[in-house]
Amino acid sequence: MNEFAFARVLHVLGVVFWIGGVAMVTTVLIPAMAQMRSSSERMEFFGRIESRFAPQARFTTLLVGLSGFYMVHILNAWSRFAELRYWWMHAMVLVWGIFTLMLFVVEPFVLRRQVRRTDNGDPDKNFRRMRRMHQVLLSLSLVAVGGAVAGSHGWMLPGD
C-alpha cells in the first residue's frame, strides 16, 4: 500500500469516527438528555460524556485535517478549490474548520466559561441552543460527506 492510499484510509476512518460520534451525540445522546428531569442532571451527564468524547474528537479532527492536507498536496489538487464542480472539497474544509474552531477554541475557552456564568441563568435555553447547534453541524457534516463520496467517484454538478 502506498502512502496516498494509507492517508486516504486514515482520512476515511477519522471521518467515520468523528462524524459518527457527532451523529451519536445529536440523534441519541441529546434526545435522551431532553428526557431528564432537571437541567442540572442534564448538564452533569453531558459534562461526563463530553470529557471522554472531546479528546477523541480532537484527535480524529487533527487526523482528518492532516491526512486531507497531505492528499491535496500529493495530488497537487489546490486548483480544485477554484472550481465550483469541486464544491464538496470546500464543504469538507468548511466543516473541518468549524469543528476545529469549536473543539480547540470555542469549547475550552468560551463555552466552559459561559456555562459557569449562566448556571443561574436559563439552562433550558442553553440546552436548546446546544441541541440546535449539534443538529446544524451534523447536517453540514452529512452534506460534506455525501458530496465528497459522490464527487470523488465522478458525480459532478450538471454541466461540468
mmCIF file with all atom_site columns, C-alpha atoms in Angstrom:
data_model
loop_
_atom_site.group_PDB
_atom_site.id
_atom_site.type_symbol
_atom_site.label_atom_id
_atom_site.label_alt_id
_atom_site.label_comp_id
_atom_site.label_asym_id
_atom_site.label_entity_id
_atom_site.label_seq_id
_atom_site.pdbx_PDB_ins_code
_atom_site.Cartn_x
_atom_site.Cartn_y
_atom_site.Cartn_z
_atom_site.occupancy
_atom_site.B_iso_or_equiv
_atom_site.pdbx_formal_charge
_atom_site.auth_seq_id
_atom_site.auth_comp_id
_atom_site.auth_asym_id
_atom_site.auth_atom_id
_atom_site.pdbx_PDB_model_num
ATOM 1   C CA . MET A 1 1   ? 0.000   0.000  0.000   1.00 0.00 ? 1   MET A CA 1
ATOM 2   C CA . ASN A 1 2   ? 1.430   3.371  -0.945  1.00 0.00 ? 2   ASN A CA 1
ATOM 3   C CA . GLU A 1 3   ? 1.435   6.476  1.245   1.00 0.00 ? 3   GLU A CA 1
ATOM 4   C CA . PHE A 1 4   ? -1.509  8.085  -0.539  1.00 0.00 ? 4   PHE A CA 1
ATOM 5   C CA . ALA A 1 5   ? -3.728  5.040  -0.012  1.00 0.00 ? 5   ALA A CA 1
ATOM 6   C CA . PHE A 1 6   ? -2.689  4.949  3.644   1.00 0.00 ? 6   PHE A CA 1
ATOM 7   C CA . ALA A 1 7   ? -3.553  8.646  4.008   1.00 0.00 ? 7   ALA A CA 1
ATOM 8   C CA . ARG A 1 8   ? -6.961  8.013  2.437   1.00 0.00 ? 8   ARG A CA 1
ATOM 9   C CA . VAL A 1 9   ? -7.611  5.091  4.795   1.00 0.00 ? 9   VAL A CA 1
ATOM 10  C CA . LEU A 1 10  ? -6.706  7.257  7.809   1.00 0.00 ? 10  LEU A CA 1
ATOM 11  C CA . HIS A 1 11  ? -8.835  10.085 6.444   1.00 0.00 ? 11  HIS A CA 1
ATOM 12  C CA . VAL A 1 12  ? -11.942 7.949  5.946   1.00 0.00 ? 12  VAL A CA 1
ATOM 13  C CA . LEU A 1 13  ? -11.556 6.151  9.286   1.00 0.00 ? 13  LEU A CA 1
ATOM 14  C CA . GLY A 1 14  ? -11.116 9.509  11.015  1.00 0.00 ? 14  GLY A CA 1
ATOM 15  C CA . VAL A 1 15  ? -14.243 10.915 9.349   1.00 0.00 ? 15  VAL A CA 1
ATOM 16  C CA . VAL A 1 16  ? -16.263 7.814  10.252  1.00 0.00 ? 16  VAL A CA 1
ATOM 17  C CA . PHE A 1 17  ? -15.198 8.007  13.883  1.00 0.00 ? 17  PHE A CA 1
ATOM 18  C CA . TRP A 1 18  ? -15.575 11.788 14.168  1.00 0.00 ? 18  TRP A CA 1
ATOM 19  C CA . ILE A 1 19  ? -18.850 12.357 12.292  1.00 0.00 ? 19  ILE A CA 1
ATOM 20  C CA . GLY A 1 20  ? -20.246 9.079  13.608  1.00 0.00 ? 20  GLY A CA 1
ATOM 21  C CA . GLY A 1 21  ? -19.654 10.434 17.100  1.00 0.00 ? 21  GLY A CA 1
ATOM 22  C CA . VAL A 1 22  ? -21.401 13.674 16.210  1.00 0.00 ? 22  VAL A CA 1
ATOM 23  C CA . ALA A 1 23  ? -24.344 11.653 14.855  1.00 0.00 ? 23  ALA A CA 1
ATOM 24  C CA . MET A 1 24  ? -24.494 9.601  18.053  1.00 0.00 ? 24  MET A CA 1
ATOM 25  C CA . VAL A 1 25  ? -24.465 12.714 20.244  1.00 0.00 ? 25  VAL A CA 1
ATOM 26  C CA . THR A 1 26  ? -27.032 14.513 18.071  1.00 0.00 ? 26  THR A CA 1
ATOM 27  C CA . THR A 1 27  ? -29.511 11.706 17.428  1.00 0.00 ? 27  THR A CA 1
ATOM 28  C CA . VAL A 1 28  ? -29.219 9.593  20.589  1.00 0.00 ? 28  VAL A CA 1
ATOM 29  C CA . LEU A 1 29  ? -27.484 11.326 23.484  1.00 0.00 ? 29  LEU A CA 1
ATOM 30  C CA . ILE A 1 30  ? -29.076 14.787 23.292  1.00 0.00 ? 30  ILE A CA 1
ATOM 31  C CA . PRO A 1 31  ? -32.634 13.435 22.828  1.00 0.00 ? 31  PRO A CA 1
ATOM 32  C CA . ALA A 1 32  ? -32.066 11.140 25.832  1.00 0.00 ? 32  ALA A CA 1
ATOM 33  C CA . MET A 1 33  ? -30.838 14.120 27.833  1.00 0.00 ? 33  MET A CA 1
ATOM 34  C CA . ALA A 1 34  ? -34.007 16.022 26.904  1.00 0.00 ? 34  ALA A CA 1
ATOM 35  C CA . GLN A 1 35  ? -35.959 13.374 28.822  1.00 0.00 ? 35  GLN A CA 1
ATOM 36  C CA . MET A 1 36  ? -34.029 14.014 32.040  1.00 0.00 ? 36  MET A CA 1
ATOM 37  C CA . ARG A 1 37  ? -35.979 15.702 34.814  1.00 0.00 ? 37  ARG A CA 1
ATOM 38  C CA . SER A 1 38  ? -33.660 18.559 35.701  1.00 0.00 ? 38  SER A CA 1
ATOM 39  C CA . SER A 1 39  ? -31.326 20.764 33.721  1.00 0.00 ? 39  SER A CA 1
ATOM 40  C CA . SER A 1 40  ? -28.583 20.274 36.324  1.00 0.00 ? 40  SER A CA 1
ATOM 41  C CA . GLU A 1 41  ? -28.812 16.492 35.812  1.00 0.00 ? 41  GLU A CA 1
ATOM 42  C CA . ARG A 1 42  ? -28.646 17.068 32.050  1.00 0.00 ? 42  ARG A CA 1
ATOM 43  C CA . MET A 1 43  ? -25.555 19.252 32.219  1.00 0.00 ? 43  MET A CA 1
ATOM 44  C CA . GLU A 1 44  ? -23.768 16.992 34.709  1.00 0.00 ? 44  GLU A CA 1
ATOM 45  C CA . PHE A 1 45  ? -24.402 13.974 32.471  1.00 0.00 ? 45  PHE A CA 1
ATOM 46  C CA . PHE A 1 46  ? -23.267 15.840 29.353  1.00 0.00 ? 46  PHE A CA 1
ATOM 47  C CA . GLY A 1 47  ? -20.121 17.002 31.154  1.00 0.00 ? 47  GLY A CA 1
ATOM 48  C CA . ARG A 1 48  ? -19.187 13.407 31.995  1.00 0.00 ? 48  ARG A CA 1
ATOM 49  C CA . ILE A 1 49  ? -19.759 12.217 28.434  1.00 0.00 ? 49  ILE A CA 1
ATOM 50  C CA . GLU A 1 50  ? -18.118 15.246 26.822  1.00 0.00 ? 50  GLU A CA 1
ATOM 51  C CA . SER A 1 51  ? -14.954 14.857 28.895  1.00 0.00 ? 51  SER A CA 1
ATOM 52  C CA . ARG A 1 52  ? -14.448 11.425 27.335  1.00 0.00 ? 52  ARG A CA 1
ATOM 53  C CA . PHE A 1 53  ? -15.607 12.319 23.830  1.00 0.00 ? 53  PHE A CA 1
ATOM 54  C CA . ALA A 1 54  ? -13.797 15.630 23.324  1.00 0.00 ? 54  ALA A CA 1
ATOM 55  C CA . PRO A 1 55  ? -10.240 14.198 23.285  1.00 0.00 ? 55  PRO A CA 1
ATOM 56  C CA . GLN A 1 56  ? -11.287 11.585 20.735  1.00 0.00 ? 56  GLN A CA 1
ATOM 57  C CA . ALA A 1 57  ? -12.990 14.228 18.592  1.00 0.00 ? 57  ALA A CA 1
ATOM 58  C CA . ARG A 1 58  ? -9.909  16.470 18.782  1.00 0.00 ? 58  ARG A CA 1
ATOM 59  C CA . PHE A 1 59  ? -7.604  13.607 17.762  1.00 0.00 ? 59  PHE A CA 1
ATOM 60  C CA . THR A 1 60  ? -9.749  12.498 14.817  1.00 0.00 ? 60  THR A CA 1
ATOM 61  C CA . THR A 1 61  ? -10.269 16.083 13.670  1.00 0.00 ? 61  THR A CA 1
ATOM 62  C CA . LEU A 1 62  ? -6.498  16.589 13.584  1.00 0.00 ? 62  LEU A CA 1
ATOM 63  C CA . LEU A 1 63  ? -6.033  13.258 11.807  1.00 0.00 ? 63  LEU A CA 1
ATOM 64  C CA . VAL A 1 64  ? -8.615  14.188 9.179   1.00 0.00 ? 64  VAL A CA 1
ATOM 65  C CA . GLY A 1 65  ? -7.083  17.621 8.644   1.00 0.00 ? 65  GLY A CA 1
ATOM 66  C CA . LEU A 1 66  ? -3.531  16.334 8.303   1.00 0.00 ? 66  LEU A CA 1
ATOM 67  C CA . SER A 1 67  ? -4.459  13.443 6.024   1.00 0.00 ? 67  SER A CA 1
ATOM 68  C CA . GLY A 1 68  ? -6.669  15.701 3.885   1.00 0.00 ? 68  GLY A CA 1
ATOM 69  C CA . PHE A 1 69  ? -3.915  18.291 3.516   1.00 0.00 ? 69  PHE A CA 1
ATOM 70  C CA . TYR A 1 70  ? -1.437  15.523 2.634   1.00 0.00 ? 70  TYR A CA 1
ATOM 71  C CA . MET A 1 71  ? -3.696  14.110 -0.076  1.00 0.00 ? 71  MET A CA 1
ATOM 72  C CA . VAL A 1 72  ? -4.357  17.532 -1.643  1.00 0.00 ? 72  VAL A CA 1
ATOM 73  C CA . HIS A 1 73  ? -0.615  18.230 -1.554  1.00 0.00 ? 73  HIS A CA 1
ATOM 74  C CA . ILE A 1 74  ? 0.393   14.877 -3.097  1.00 0.00 ? 74  ILE A CA 1
ATOM 75  C CA . LEU A 1 75  ? -2.225  15.225 -5.855  1.00 0.00 ? 75  LEU A CA 1
ATOM 76  C CA . ASN A 1 76  ? -1.331  18.906 -6.311  1.00 0.00 ? 76  ASN A CA 1
ATOM 77  C CA . ALA A 1 77  ? -5.089  19.432 -6.257  1.00 0.00 ? 77  ALA A CA 1
ATOM 78  C CA . TRP A 1 78  ? -5.046  23.002 -4.947  1.00 0.00 ? 78  TRP A CA 1
ATOM 79  C CA . SER A 1 79  ? -6.633  24.265 -8.180  1.00 0.00 ? 79  SER A CA 1
ATOM 80  C CA . ARG A 1 80  ? -9.801  22.320 -7.340  1.00 0.00 ? 80  ARG A CA 1
ATOM 81  C CA . PHE A 1 81  ? -10.584 24.946 -4.740  1.00 0.00 ? 81  PHE A CA 1
ATOM 82  C CA . ALA A 1 82  ? -11.028 27.424 -7.582  1.00 0.00 ? 82  ALA A CA 1
ATOM 83  C CA . GLU A 1 83  ? -13.597 25.255 -9.402  1.00 0.00 ? 83  GLU A CA 1
ATOM 84  C CA . LEU A 1 84  ? -17.264 25.119 -8.422  1.00 0.00 ? 84  LEU A CA 1
ATOM 85  C CA . ARG A 1 85  ? -17.606 21.499 -9.550  1.00 0.00 ? 85  ARG A CA 1
ATOM 86  C CA . TYR A 1 86  ? -15.399 20.532 -6.570  1.00 0.00 ? 86  TYR A CA 1
ATOM 87  C CA . TRP A 1 87  ? -17.775 22.243 -4.116  1.00 0.00 ? 87  TRP A CA 1
ATOM 88  C CA . TRP A 1 88  ? -17.527 19.252 -1.800  1.00 0.00 ? 88  TRP A CA 1
ATOM 89  C CA . MET A 1 89  ? -13.857 19.998 -1.125  1.00 0.00 ? 89  MET A CA 1
ATOM 90  C CA . HIS A 1 90  ? -14.882 23.441 0.084   1.00 0.00 ? 90  HIS A CA 1
ATOM 91  C CA . ALA A 1 91  ? -17.616 21.820 2.193   1.00 0.00 ? 91  ALA A CA 1
ATOM 92  C CA . MET A 1 92  ? -15.124 19.406 3.768   1.00 0.00 ? 92  MET A CA 1
ATOM 93  C CA . VAL A 1 93  ? -12.715 22.208 4.651   1.00 0.00 ? 93  VAL A CA 1
ATOM 94  C CA . LEU A 1 94  ? -15.562 24.365 5.984   1.00 0.00 ? 94  LEU A CA 1
ATOM 95  C CA . VAL A 1 95  ? -16.898 21.574 8.243   1.00 0.00 ? 95  VAL A CA 1
ATOM 96  C CA . TRP A 1 96  ? -13.375 20.698 9.378   1.00 0.00 ? 96  TRP A CA 1
ATOM 97  C CA . GLY A 1 97  ? -12.665 24.373 10.130  1.00 0.00 ? 97  GLY A CA 1
ATOM 98  C CA . ILE A 1 98  ? -15.871 24.824 12.119  1.00 0.00 ? 98  ILE A CA 1
ATOM 99  C CA . PHE A 1 99  ? -15.232 21.713 14.198  1.00 0.00 ? 99  PHE A CA 1
ATOM 100 C CA . THR A 1 100 ? -11.574 22.566 14.719  1.00 0.00 ? 100 THR A CA 1
ATOM 101 C CA . LEU A 1 101 ? -12.515 26.029 15.919  1.00 0.00 ? 101 LEU A CA 1
ATOM 102 C CA . MET A 1 102 ? -15.248 24.623 18.177  1.00 0.00 ? 102 MET A CA 1
ATOM 103 C CA . LEU A 1 103 ? -13.115 21.831 19.656  1.00 0.00 ? 103 LEU A CA 1
ATOM 104 C CA . PHE A 1 104 ? -9.865  23.747 20.143  1.00 0.00 ? 104 PHE A CA 1
ATOM 105 C CA . VAL A 1 105 ? -11.003 27.325 20.837  1.00 0.00 ? 105 VAL A CA 1
ATOM 106 C CA . VAL A 1 106 ? -14.705 27.901 21.447  1.00 0.00 ? 106 VAL A CA 1
ATOM 107 C CA . GLU A 1 107 ? -15.485 24.926 23.691  1.00 0.00 ? 107 GLU A CA 1
ATOM 108 C CA . PRO A 1 108 ? -12.467 25.094 26.011  1.00 0.00 ? 108 PRO A CA 1
ATOM 109 C CA . PHE A 1 109 ? -12.070 28.873 26.198  1.00 0.00 ? 109 PHE A CA 1
ATOM 110 C CA . VAL A 1 110 ? -15.551 30.310 25.630  1.00 0.00 ? 110 VAL A CA 1
ATOM 111 C CA . LEU A 1 111 ? -18.310 27.785 26.272  1.00 0.00 ? 111 LEU A CA 1
ATOM 112 C CA . ARG A 1 112 ? -16.953 26.461 29.566  1.00 0.00 ? 112 ARG A CA 1
ATOM 113 C CA . ARG A 1 113 ? -16.799 29.987 30.979  1.00 0.00 ? 113 ARG A CA 1
ATOM 114 C CA . GLN A 1 114 ? -20.212 30.847 29.563  1.00 0.00 ? 114 GLN A CA 1
ATOM 115 C CA . VAL A 1 115 ? -21.799 27.731 31.091  1.00 0.00 ? 115 VAL A CA 1
ATOM 116 C CA . ARG A 1 116 ? -20.307 28.591 34.503  1.00 0.00 ? 116 ARG A CA 1
ATOM 117 C CA . ARG A 1 117 ? -21.559 32.173 34.186  1.00 0.00 ? 117 ARG A CA 1
ATOM 118 C CA . THR A 1 118 ? -25.072 31.177 33.101  1.00 0.00 ? 118 THR A CA 1
ATOM 119 C CA . ASP A 1 119 ? -25.610 28.400 35.654  1.00 0.00 ? 119 ASP A CA 1
ATOM 120 C CA . ASN A 1 120 ? -28.049 30.743 37.392  1.00 0.00 ? 120 ASN A CA 1
ATOM 121 C CA . GLY A 1 121 ? -29.480 31.927 34.065  1.00 0.00 ? 121 GLY A CA 1
ATOM 122 C CA . ASP A 1 122 ? -31.619 29.805 31.724  1.00 0.00 ? 122 ASP A CA 1
ATOM 123 C CA . PRO A 1 123 ? -30.074 26.317 31.445  1.00 0.00 ? 123 PRO A CA 1
ATOM 124 C CA . ASP A 1 124 ? -33.009 25.134 29.297  1.00 0.00 ? 124 ASP A CA 1
ATOM 125 C CA . LYS A 1 125 ? -32.230 27.858 26.757  1.00 0.00 ? 125 LYS A CA 1
ATOM 126 C CA . ASN A 1 126 ? -28.562 26.764 26.750  1.00 0.00 ? 126 ASN A CA 1
ATOM 127 C CA . PHE A 1 127 ? -29.625 23.156 26.189  1.00 0.00 ? 127 PHE A CA 1
ATOM 128 C CA . ARG A 1 128 ? -31.885 24.120 23.272  1.00 0.00 ? 128 ARG A CA 1
ATOM 129 C CA . ARG A 1 129 ? -29.029 26.138 21.757  1.00 0.00 ? 129 ARG A CA 1
ATOM 130 C CA . MET A 1 130 ? -26.646 23.188 22.138  1.00 0.00 ? 130 MET A CA 1
ATOM 131 C CA . ARG A 1 131 ? -29.195 20.827 20.584  1.00 0.00 ? 131 ARG A CA 1
ATOM 132 C CA . ARG A 1 132 ? -29.758 23.130 17.605  1.00 0.00 ? 132 ARG A CA 1
ATOM 133 C CA . MET A 1 133 ? -26.025 23.669 17.122  1.00 0.00 ? 133 MET A CA 1
ATOM 134 C CA . HIS A 1 134 ? -25.437 19.910 17.011  1.00 0.00 ? 134 HIS A CA 1
ATOM 135 C CA . GLN A 1 135 ? -28.280 19.455 14.502  1.00 0.00 ? 135 GLN A CA 1
ATOM 136 C CA . VAL A 1 136 ? -26.856 22.125 12.206  1.00 0.00 ? 136 VAL A CA 1
ATOM 137 C CA . LEU A 1 137 ? -23.305 20.752 12.472  1.00 0.00 ? 137 LEU A CA 1
ATOM 138 C CA . LEU A 1 138 ? -24.468 17.196 11.782  1.00 0.00 ? 138 LEU A CA 1
ATOM 139 C CA . SER A 1 139 ? -26.467 18.379 8.758   1.00 0.00 ? 139 SER A CA 1
ATOM 140 C CA . LEU A 1 140 ? -23.475 20.271 7.342   1.00 0.00 ? 140 LEU A CA 1
ATOM 141 C CA . SER A 1 141 ? -21.265 17.246 8.009   1.00 0.00 ? 141 SER A CA 1
ATOM 142 C CA . LEU A 1 142 ? -23.593 14.873 6.183   1.00 0.00 ? 142 LEU A CA 1
ATOM 143 C CA . VAL A 1 143 ? -23.773 17.194 3.171   1.00 0.00 ? 143 VAL A CA 1
ATOM 144 C CA . ALA A 1 144 ? -19.958 17.359 3.100   1.00 0.00 ? 144 ALA A CA 1
ATOM 145 C CA . VAL A 1 145 ? -19.544 13.583 3.454   1.00 0.00 ? 145 VAL A CA 1
ATOM 146 C CA . GLY A 1 146 ? -22.211 12.816 0.866   1.00 0.00 ? 146 GLY A CA 1
ATOM 147 C CA . GLY A 1 147 ? -20.757 15.368 -1.543  1.00 0.00 ? 147 GLY A CA 1
ATOM 148 C CA . ALA A 1 148 ? -17.237 14.041 -1.027  1.00 0.00 ? 148 ALA A CA 1
ATOM 149 C CA . VAL A 1 149 ? -18.259 10.454 -1.722  1.00 0.00 ? 149 VAL A CA 1
ATOM 150 C CA . ALA A 1 150 ? -20.272 11.437 -4.801  1.00 0.00 ? 150 ALA A CA 1
ATOM 151 C CA . GLY A 1 151 ? -17.667 13.889 -6.101  1.00 0.00 ? 151 GLY A CA 1
ATOM 152 C CA . SER A 1 152 ? -14.675 11.626 -5.563  1.00 0.00 ? 152 SER A CA 1
ATOM 153 C CA . HIS A 1 153 ? -16.484 8.980  -7.628  1.00 0.00 ? 153 HIS A CA 1
ATOM 154 C CA . GLY A 1 154 ? -17.159 11.315 -10.543 1.00 0.00 ? 154 GLY A CA 1
ATOM 155 C CA . TRP A 1 155 ? -20.635 12.629 -9.736  1.00 0.00 ? 155 TRP A CA 1
ATOM 156 C CA . MET A 1 156 ? -20.099 16.298 -10.509 1.00 0.00 ? 156 MET A CA 1
ATOM 157 C CA . LEU A 1 157 ? -22.530 19.201 -10.773 1.00 0.00 ? 157 LEU A CA 1
ATOM 158 C CA . PRO A 1 158 ? -24.567 19.250 -14.017 1.00 0.00 ? 158 PRO A CA 1
ATOM 159 C CA . GLY A 1 159 ? -22.882 20.951 -16.925 1.00 0.00 ? 159 GLY A CA 1
ATOM 160 C CA . ASP A 1 160 ? -19.347 20.114 -15.809 1.00 0.00 ? 160 ASP A CA 1
#
